[in-house]
Short mmCIF file of C-alpha atoms in Angstrom, two decimals:
data_model
loop_
_atom_site.label_atom_id
_atom_site.label_comp_id
_atom_site.label_asym_id
_atom_site.label_seq_id
_atom_site.Cartn_x
_atom_site.Cartn_y
_atom_site.Cartn_z
CA UNK A 158 43.09 -148.53 24.79
CA UNK A 159 42.01 -149.81 28.22
CA UNK A 160 38.86 -148.57 29.90
CA UNK A 161 40.82 -146.95 32.66
CA UNK A 162 42.88 -144.76 30.20
CA UNK A 163 39.65 -143.90 28.36
CA UNK A 164 38.13 -142.74 31.54
CA UNK A 165 41.24 -140.64 32.57
CA UNK A 166 41.53 -138.99 29.05
CA UNK A 167 37.93 -138.10 28.76
CA UNK A 168 37.76 -136.91 32.35
CA UNK A 169 40.94 -134.62 31.75
CA UNK A 170 39.40 -133.36 28.52
CA UNK A 171 36.12 -132.49 30.28
CA UNK A 172 38.05 -130.70 33.06
CA UNK A 173 40.09 -128.62 30.44
CA UNK A 174 36.83 -127.59 28.69
CA UNK A 175 35.40 -126.47 32.07
CA UNK A 176 38.54 -124.49 32.84
CA UNK A 177 38.23 -122.94 29.35
CA UNK A 178 34.70 -121.73 29.98
CA UNK A 179 35.59 -120.49 33.43
CA UNK A 180 38.52 -118.53 31.81
CA UNK A 181 36.21 -116.87 29.35
CA UNK A 182 33.80 -115.91 32.21
CA UNK A 183 36.78 -114.44 34.16
CA UNK A 184 37.91 -112.46 31.07
CA UNK A 185 34.47 -111.25 30.61
CA UNK A 186 34.14 -109.80 34.13
CA UNK A 187 37.73 -108.51 33.99
CA UNK A 188 36.90 -106.51 30.87
CA UNK A 189 33.79 -105.14 32.31
CA UNK A 190 35.48 -104.37 35.65
CA UNK A 191 38.20 -102.39 33.87
CA UNK A 192 35.64 -100.34 31.90
CA UNK A 193 33.36 -99.53 34.80
CA UNK A 194 35.30 -99.58 37.97
CA UNK A 195 38.62 -98.07 36.78
CA UNK A 196 37.43 -95.01 34.87
CA UNK A 197 39.53 -92.57 36.92
CA UNK A 198 42.71 -94.50 36.16
CA UNK A 199 41.76 -95.44 32.70
CA UNK A 200 44.69 -93.64 30.94
CA UNK A 201 47.29 -95.18 33.17
CA UNK A 202 45.81 -98.55 33.02
CA UNK A 203 45.62 -98.45 29.27
CA UNK A 204 49.43 -97.96 28.97
CA UNK A 205 50.03 -101.08 31.18
CA UNK A 206 48.08 -103.41 28.95
CA UNK A 207 49.69 -105.52 26.31
CA UNK A 208 48.53 -105.37 22.58
CA UNK A 209 46.03 -108.21 22.91
CA UNK A 210 44.95 -106.97 26.22
CA UNK A 211 43.93 -103.65 24.63
CA UNK A 212 42.19 -105.24 21.74
CA UNK A 213 40.10 -107.27 24.18
CA UNK A 214 39.19 -104.21 26.29
CA UNK A 215 38.49 -101.64 23.55
CA UNK A 216 36.76 -104.08 21.23
CA UNK A 217 34.52 -105.70 23.93
CA UNK A 218 31.29 -105.37 21.83
CA UNK A 219 32.91 -107.58 19.09
CA UNK A 220 34.20 -109.91 21.82
CA UNK A 221 30.94 -110.21 23.75
CA UNK A 222 29.03 -112.54 21.40
CA UNK A 223 32.36 -114.69 20.78
CA UNK A 224 32.68 -115.00 24.51
CA UNK A 225 29.13 -116.28 24.85
CA UNK A 226 29.62 -118.62 21.83
CA UNK A 227 32.96 -119.88 23.26
CA UNK A 228 31.38 -120.61 26.73
CA UNK A 229 28.67 -122.57 25.03
CA UNK A 230 31.21 -124.54 23.09
CA UNK A 231 33.32 -125.56 26.09
CA UNK A 232 30.19 -126.53 28.01
CA UNK A 233 29.15 -128.84 25.14
CA UNK A 234 32.55 -130.35 24.89
CA UNK A 235 32.79 -130.79 28.79
CA UNK A 236 29.46 -132.52 28.84
CA UNK A 237 30.16 -134.80 25.98
CA UNK A 238 33.64 -135.85 27.34
CA UNK A 239 31.96 -136.38 30.71
CA UNK A 240 29.51 -138.74 29.13
CA UNK A 241 32.12 -140.68 27.38
CA UNK A 242 34.17 -141.07 30.66
CA UNK A 243 31.13 -142.34 32.50
CA UNK A 244 30.33 -144.92 29.84
CA UNK A 245 33.50 -146.56 30.57
CA UNK A 246 32.22 -147.49 34.14
CA UNK A 247 30.05 -150.25 32.58
CA UNK A 248 33.12 -151.72 31.02
CA UNK A 249 35.04 -151.61 34.44
CA UNK A 250 32.19 -153.01 36.50
CA UNK A 251 30.54 -155.13 33.89
CA UNK A 252 27.18 -153.17 33.79
CA UNK A 253 24.92 -154.11 30.94
CA UNK A 254 24.17 -151.43 28.18
CA UNK A 255 20.55 -150.25 28.05
CA UNK A 256 18.85 -147.23 26.44
CA UNK A 257 17.64 -146.05 29.66
CA UNK A 258 21.08 -146.42 31.30
CA UNK A 259 22.61 -144.36 28.51
CA UNK A 260 20.05 -141.46 28.85
CA UNK A 261 20.56 -141.56 32.58
CA UNK A 262 24.39 -141.15 32.05
CA UNK A 263 23.84 -138.22 29.61
CA UNK A 264 21.46 -136.57 32.13
CA UNK A 265 24.09 -137.11 35.02
CA UNK A 266 26.86 -135.80 32.79
CA UNK A 267 25.08 -132.55 31.96
CA UNK A 268 24.08 -131.90 35.71
CA UNK A 269 27.56 -132.86 36.97
CA UNK A 270 29.40 -130.62 34.36
CA UNK A 271 27.08 -127.76 35.18
CA UNK A 272 27.58 -128.10 38.89
CA UNK A 273 31.42 -128.39 38.68
CA UNK A 274 31.75 -125.55 36.10
CA UNK A 275 29.48 -123.12 37.96
CA UNK A 276 30.20 -123.86 41.66
CA UNK A 277 33.95 -124.96 41.56
CA UNK A 278 35.22 -122.86 38.66
CA UNK A 279 33.03 -120.20 37.27
CA UNK A 280 32.09 -118.37 40.55
CA UNK A 281 35.65 -118.09 41.82
CA UNK A 282 36.89 -117.21 38.27
CA UNK A 283 34.42 -114.20 37.94
CA UNK A 284 35.34 -112.96 41.36
CA UNK A 285 38.96 -113.02 40.42
CA UNK A 286 38.22 -111.28 37.10
CA UNK A 287 36.10 -108.50 38.80
CA UNK A 288 38.43 -107.83 41.65
CA UNK A 289 41.76 -108.31 39.71
CA UNK A 290 41.01 -107.14 36.24
CA UNK A 291 44.46 -106.03 35.18
CA UNK A 292 46.33 -109.27 36.11
CA UNK A 293 43.34 -111.31 34.69
CA UNK A 294 43.56 -109.38 31.31
CA UNK A 295 47.40 -109.71 31.10
CA UNK A 296 47.35 -113.47 31.84
CA UNK A 297 44.29 -114.41 29.58
CA UNK A 298 44.57 -111.78 26.89
CA UNK A 299 46.45 -113.99 24.58
CA UNK A 300 44.20 -117.00 25.12
CA UNK A 301 41.16 -114.74 24.64
CA UNK A 302 42.51 -113.29 21.38
CA UNK A 303 43.23 -116.83 20.16
CA UNK A 304 39.60 -117.77 21.01
CA UNK A 305 38.31 -114.81 19.28
CA UNK A 306 40.15 -115.64 16.04
CA UNK A 307 38.85 -119.31 16.10
CA UNK A 308 35.24 -118.55 16.81
CA UNK A 309 34.66 -115.09 14.97
CA UNK A 310 34.20 -116.95 11.64
CA UNK A 311 31.40 -118.99 13.06
CA UNK A 312 29.77 -115.94 14.54
CA UNK A 313 29.98 -114.06 11.20
CA UNK A 314 28.49 -116.99 9.32
CA UNK A 315 25.71 -117.49 12.05
CA UNK A 316 24.76 -113.82 11.76
CA UNK A 317 24.63 -113.94 7.97
CA UNK A 318 22.43 -116.94 8.00
CA UNK A 319 20.24 -115.29 10.74
CA UNK A 320 19.72 -112.14 8.69
CA UNK A 321 18.68 -114.17 5.73
CA UNK A 322 15.92 -116.24 7.47
CA UNK A 323 14.61 -113.67 10.10
CA UNK A 324 11.32 -111.72 9.50
CA UNK A 325 11.80 -108.13 8.24
CA UNK A 326 10.79 -106.67 11.70
CA UNK A 327 13.43 -108.65 13.58
CA UNK A 328 16.12 -107.75 10.94
CA UNK A 329 15.75 -104.11 11.99
CA UNK A 330 16.38 -104.88 15.68
CA UNK A 331 20.04 -104.25 16.50
CA UNK A 332 21.88 -105.25 19.60
CA UNK A 333 21.15 -102.40 22.04
CA UNK A 334 23.81 -103.23 24.53
CA UNK A 335 27.10 -104.78 25.10
CA UNK A 336 26.90 -108.32 26.60
CA UNK A 337 29.95 -108.01 28.58
CA UNK A 338 28.88 -104.56 30.23
CA UNK A 339 25.35 -105.92 30.85
CA UNK A 340 26.77 -109.08 32.57
CA UNK A 341 28.94 -106.98 34.81
CA UNK A 342 26.14 -104.64 35.86
CA UNK A 343 23.44 -107.26 36.34
CA UNK A 344 25.18 -110.07 38.12
CA UNK A 345 26.07 -108.71 41.60
CA UNK A 346 28.02 -110.86 44.13
CA UNK A 347 26.43 -110.30 47.48
CA UNK A 348 29.31 -111.66 49.36
CA UNK A 349 31.81 -109.21 47.92
CA UNK A 350 29.79 -106.09 46.98
CA UNK A 351 26.85 -104.26 48.40
CA UNK A 352 23.45 -105.11 46.97
CA UNK A 353 22.27 -102.67 44.26
CA UNK A 354 19.66 -100.32 45.57
CA UNK A 355 16.12 -100.24 44.24
CA UNK A 356 16.46 -96.77 42.94
CA UNK A 357 19.87 -97.59 41.20
CA UNK A 358 18.18 -100.57 39.70
CA UNK A 359 15.54 -98.42 38.23
CA UNK A 360 18.00 -96.10 36.63
CA UNK A 361 19.71 -99.07 35.04
CA UNK A 362 16.50 -100.21 33.55
CA UNK A 363 15.53 -96.70 32.45
CA UNK A 364 18.99 -96.35 30.73
CA UNK A 365 17.97 -99.33 28.53
CA UNK A 366 14.53 -98.22 28.12
CA UNK A 367 15.44 -94.67 26.98
CA UNK A 368 16.87 -96.14 23.81
CA UNK A 369 13.34 -97.16 22.80
CA UNK A 370 11.72 -93.73 23.36
CA UNK A 371 11.05 -91.11 20.71
CA UNK A 372 10.96 -87.36 21.42
CA UNK A 373 7.19 -87.48 21.08
CA UNK A 374 6.99 -89.79 24.04
CA UNK A 375 8.07 -87.16 26.55
CA UNK A 376 7.45 -83.77 24.91
CA UNK A 377 5.02 -81.25 26.17
CA UNK A 378 2.24 -81.02 23.62
CA UNK A 379 1.53 -77.86 21.81
CA UNK A 380 -1.69 -77.23 23.55
CA UNK A 381 0.06 -77.10 26.87
CA UNK A 382 2.76 -74.74 25.83
CA UNK A 383 2.76 -71.13 27.28
CA UNK A 384 4.64 -68.65 24.98
CA UNK A 385 5.31 -64.98 24.72
CA UNK A 386 3.68 -63.21 21.72
CA UNK A 387 5.41 -60.20 20.07
CA UNK A 388 1.87 -58.86 19.06
CA UNK A 389 1.13 -58.49 22.89
CA UNK A 390 2.53 -55.89 25.36
CA UNK A 391 5.31 -56.69 27.77
CA UNK A 392 3.06 -56.44 30.60
CA UNK A 393 0.52 -58.95 29.10
CA UNK A 394 3.35 -61.40 28.59
CA UNK A 395 4.69 -61.01 32.13
CA UNK A 396 1.09 -61.44 33.44
CA UNK A 397 1.06 -64.80 31.60
CA UNK A 398 4.49 -65.75 33.08
CA UNK A 399 3.19 -65.00 36.60
CA UNK A 400 0.30 -67.32 36.08
CA UNK A 401 2.23 -70.31 34.60
CA UNK A 402 5.36 -70.21 36.97
CA UNK A 403 7.81 -71.30 34.22
CA UNK A 404 11.39 -69.91 33.86
CA UNK A 405 11.66 -70.18 29.98
CA UNK A 406 9.23 -69.14 27.27
CA UNK A 407 9.36 -69.27 23.49
CA UNK A 408 9.00 -65.88 21.92
CA UNK A 409 6.79 -66.05 18.91
CA UNK A 410 5.19 -63.94 16.10
CA UNK A 411 1.45 -64.97 16.77
CA UNK A 412 1.93 -68.68 17.17
CA UNK A 413 4.46 -71.36 17.80
CA UNK A 414 5.21 -72.02 14.14
CA UNK A 415 6.97 -68.70 13.93
CA UNK A 416 9.23 -68.82 16.90
CA UNK A 417 12.18 -66.47 17.20
CA UNK A 418 13.86 -67.82 20.22
CA UNK A 419 13.67 -68.61 23.97
CA UNK A 420 13.46 -66.05 26.65
CA UNK A 421 14.65 -66.65 30.26
CA UNK A 422 12.50 -64.84 32.81
CA UNK A 423 15.75 -64.06 34.68
CA UNK A 424 16.94 -61.96 31.82
CA UNK A 425 13.80 -59.94 31.87
CA UNK A 426 14.03 -59.03 35.44
CA UNK A 427 17.70 -58.25 35.14
CA UNK A 428 17.12 -55.76 32.44
CA UNK A 429 13.93 -54.49 34.06
CA UNK A 430 15.95 -53.42 37.16
CA UNK A 431 17.79 -50.89 34.88
CA UNK A 432 14.96 -49.73 32.57
CA UNK A 433 11.18 -49.51 32.29
CA UNK A 434 9.53 -53.00 31.66
CA UNK A 435 7.51 -51.74 28.51
CA UNK A 436 10.60 -50.31 26.86
CA UNK A 437 12.37 -53.78 26.85
CA UNK A 438 13.04 -55.30 23.53
CA UNK A 439 12.26 -59.07 24.16
CA UNK A 440 13.78 -59.98 20.76
CA UNK A 441 17.24 -58.78 22.01
CA UNK A 442 16.90 -60.91 25.03
CA UNK A 443 16.15 -64.01 23.03
CA UNK A 444 18.47 -67.07 23.37
CA UNK A 445 19.08 -69.54 20.57
CA UNK A 446 16.68 -72.40 20.18
CA UNK A 447 17.10 -76.05 19.02
CA UNK A 448 14.55 -77.91 16.72
CA UNK A 449 14.15 -81.62 16.74
CA UNK A 450 11.86 -83.98 14.90
CA UNK A 451 9.06 -85.79 16.77
CA UNK A 452 10.35 -89.29 15.66
CA UNK A 453 13.97 -88.42 16.67
CA UNK A 454 15.37 -90.92 19.33
CA UNK A 455 15.23 -89.30 22.84
CA UNK A 456 18.90 -90.11 23.56
CA UNK A 457 19.99 -88.39 20.47
CA UNK A 458 17.91 -85.23 21.23
CA UNK A 459 19.24 -85.42 24.96
CA UNK A 460 22.88 -85.50 23.53
CA UNK A 461 22.17 -82.30 21.38
CA UNK A 462 20.73 -80.44 24.46
CA UNK A 463 23.75 -81.19 26.49
CA UNK A 464 26.19 -80.48 23.55
CA UNK A 465 24.78 -77.03 22.97
CA UNK A 466 24.03 -76.37 26.76
CA UNK A 467 20.44 -75.82 26.11
CA UNK A 468 17.40 -76.35 28.35
CA UNK A 469 14.67 -76.51 25.76
CA UNK A 470 13.96 -77.62 22.21
CA UNK A 471 11.16 -77.15 19.81
CA UNK A 472 9.56 -80.39 18.39
CA UNK A 473 8.66 -80.31 14.71
CA UNK A 474 6.44 -82.69 12.82
CA UNK A 475 7.34 -83.91 9.19
CA UNK A 476 6.06 -80.70 7.79
CA UNK A 477 8.10 -78.36 9.91
CA UNK A 478 5.30 -77.18 12.26
CA UNK A 479 5.88 -77.10 16.03
CA UNK A 480 3.82 -79.69 17.83
CA UNK A 481 5.49 -79.56 21.25
CA UNK A 482 8.55 -78.71 23.42
CA UNK A 483 11.17 -81.04 24.79
CA UNK A 484 12.84 -79.86 28.01
CA UNK A 485 15.98 -81.03 29.58
CA UNK A 486 14.16 -81.96 32.75
CA UNK A 487 11.66 -84.11 31.04
CA UNK A 488 14.41 -85.96 29.03
CA UNK A 489 16.59 -86.51 32.16
CA UNK A 490 13.41 -87.32 34.08
CA UNK A 491 12.98 -90.48 31.97
CA UNK A 492 16.40 -91.63 33.39
CA UNK A 493 16.39 -90.60 37.02
CA UNK A 494 12.59 -90.12 37.64
CA UNK A 495 10.37 -87.10 37.55
CA UNK A 496 12.14 -83.82 38.48
CA UNK A 497 9.70 -81.69 40.32
CA UNK A 498 9.88 -77.92 40.29
CA UNK A 499 11.56 -76.15 43.14
CA UNK A 500 8.56 -73.84 43.67
CA UNK A 501 4.85 -74.63 43.32
CA UNK A 502 5.25 -78.25 43.99
CA UNK A 503 1.65 -78.66 45.50
CA UNK A 504 0.16 -76.82 42.69
CA UNK A 505 1.73 -79.06 40.08
CA UNK A 506 1.34 -82.30 41.81
CA UNK A 507 0.09 -84.75 39.33
CA UNK A 508 -1.13 -87.44 41.68
CA UNK A 509 -2.96 -86.63 44.78
CA UNK A 510 -4.64 -89.18 47.30
CA UNK A 511 -8.33 -88.24 47.98
CA UNK A 512 -9.11 -91.14 50.40
CA UNK A 513 -8.65 -94.80 50.83
CA UNK A 514 -7.78 -96.31 47.50
CA UNK A 515 -9.03 -93.20 45.78
CA UNK A 516 -6.84 -90.85 43.80
CA UNK A 517 -6.83 -87.85 41.48
CA UNK A 518 -4.38 -88.33 38.56
CA UNK A 519 -3.34 -85.85 35.95
CA UNK A 520 -3.56 -87.08 32.36
CA UNK A 521 0.04 -85.93 31.52
CA UNK A 522 1.44 -87.97 34.39
CA UNK A 523 4.09 -90.35 33.28
CA UNK A 524 2.61 -93.86 33.20
CA UNK A 525 5.70 -95.32 35.05
CA UNK A 526 5.03 -92.91 37.93
CA UNK A 527 1.47 -93.88 38.23
CA UNK A 528 2.54 -97.53 38.29
CA UNK A 529 5.15 -96.74 41.04
CA UNK A 530 2.56 -94.61 43.08
CA UNK A 531 -0.26 -97.01 42.91
CA UNK A 532 1.86 -100.22 42.93
CA UNK A 533 0.25 -101.56 39.75
CA UNK A 534 1.45 -102.67 36.41
CA UNK A 535 -0.49 -101.74 33.25
CA UNK A 536 1.76 -104.12 31.04
CA UNK A 537 1.92 -101.90 28.05
CA UNK A 538 4.84 -100.02 26.21
CA UNK A 539 2.41 -98.39 23.71
CA UNK A 540 1.91 -95.12 25.61
CA UNK A 541 3.91 -93.04 28.08
CA UNK A 542 1.17 -90.96 29.81
CA UNK A 543 -1.96 -91.84 31.89
CA UNK A 544 -4.11 -89.96 29.46
CA UNK A 545 -2.54 -91.81 26.53
CA UNK A 546 -3.42 -95.10 28.29
CA UNK A 547 -7.10 -94.08 28.64
CA UNK A 548 -7.38 -93.29 24.86
CA UNK A 549 -5.37 -96.44 23.97
CA UNK A 550 -7.61 -98.72 25.95
CA UNK A 551 -10.83 -97.09 24.77
CA UNK A 552 -9.68 -96.96 21.09
CA UNK A 553 -10.99 -93.29 20.87
CA UNK A 554 -10.96 -89.95 22.59
CA UNK A 555 -13.13 -90.18 25.82
CA UNK A 556 -15.77 -87.79 26.88
CA UNK A 557 -16.21 -86.01 30.30
CA UNK A 558 -17.75 -88.12 32.81
CA UNK A 559 -17.03 -91.30 30.88
CA UNK A 560 -15.90 -94.31 32.98
CA UNK A 561 -13.43 -97.07 32.44
CA UNK A 562 -12.87 -100.31 34.31
CA UNK A 563 -9.57 -102.34 34.18
CA UNK A 564 -10.71 -105.72 35.49
CA UNK A 565 -7.32 -107.33 35.95
CA UNK A 566 -6.32 -104.47 38.24
CA UNK A 567 -9.73 -103.81 39.91
CA UNK A 568 -9.32 -100.19 38.87
CA UNK A 569 -12.14 -97.90 38.08
CA UNK A 570 -11.28 -94.61 36.15
CA UNK A 571 -13.56 -91.63 35.89
CA UNK A 572 -12.66 -88.99 33.53
CA UNK A 573 -13.37 -85.69 35.24
CA UNK A 574 -12.38 -83.27 32.55
CA UNK A 575 -11.34 -83.05 28.85
CA UNK A 576 -9.84 -80.08 27.09
CA UNK A 577 -8.86 -79.31 23.51
CA UNK A 578 -8.77 -82.99 22.43
CA UNK A 579 -6.80 -83.89 25.47
CA UNK A 580 -7.82 -85.82 28.65
CA UNK A 581 -7.75 -83.78 31.82
CA UNK A 582 -7.89 -84.85 35.31
CA UNK A 583 -9.14 -88.35 36.36
CA UNK A 584 -10.36 -90.12 39.47
CA UNK A 585 -8.86 -93.48 40.07
CA UNK A 586 -10.51 -96.06 42.45
CA UNK A 587 -8.73 -99.21 43.31
CA UNK A 588 -11.49 -101.61 44.28
CA UNK A 589 -11.09 -104.60 46.76
CA UNK A 590 -13.51 -106.88 48.28
CA UNK A 591 -14.66 -104.21 50.78
CA UNK A 592 -14.62 -101.30 48.29
CA UNK A 593 -17.61 -100.27 46.36
CA UNK A 594 -18.05 -97.28 44.02
#
């Protein structure tokens, strides 16, 4: 075969491989677009899909890794074919073979294929897939299904081998997201769509982070819980409620471990309008309560609260003792940010600026909120509250008046108060070249 025909055949094969990789990218975005952007018309769109189209859309989690593997394969084939096509140039022009020349050709082949695939094929293909998902799925569904059949055995064998050689800790880690969905959400095209806002970006990040949180990370600890006691009079319990400004209280027999249910303050005042406050039977006003374990996943507990339409759940340890309370507000707050109460906002403010670079921070303040407010990064996922960070850095429970210095942030922390084995308020000073304690 002549050098010209070798060049033509290898170039065509490289081009076909590039088109194949771009087709998988288009299909990836089409599937994600169908799932995220056409939710209102999901039922009607479902009926218009072919059998292979439905398979691709509703099995996207299985397709995701195969799409990634297929794109890598096509990229490798395109690069190799481009290299062989370029090596025929030396025969056409009589260029002498050298090791350096072959390495240079290999590098040029890789760069050339990457540029052609991404700039000339993949960017237009992903835009078509995102903006015209239904036609894309219809036209490429069969090709995608065939690709899946070809590459899925490789995927199965690869995962089997990886499970055999990975350390035990990594074996426990499962894929927490769908590659196709994440690719669609994270790769935004500024020319066709509005840029994602900073707040929306935080919600997306929190949505992934919430899978890593346990109930114990966001619960209100036992020492902070205000509850009604059946051993006390109704007026004493109401006085307690007036001082705490909550809307829901556990009703307990002496302590939290014997909780009867949850009382809503609205129910008390509704009944009190018709009868004397002391004659009210709080037990009859109790609403059902939900119990979750401290090591339950937060997303699982949140799903239970929403399912049973509850605002509060008791958190138990492994022995069944109540160690805290999980509220719907605190769970949802991990996703959308801290939800402040409608009333008493100033009283409950957890971060307050005292002066230039000087702040009062409550120990129960979420660590992410402190980072956002002070524009710092503590670079740790071990704790979720500011008080927990102090205990974690010291390696022990601090004493009142103790001081802590975080050199990398030029941050000085003074523990102003401690109570019942918990850190109270702290003074935080951010030092600069002109700031002294």
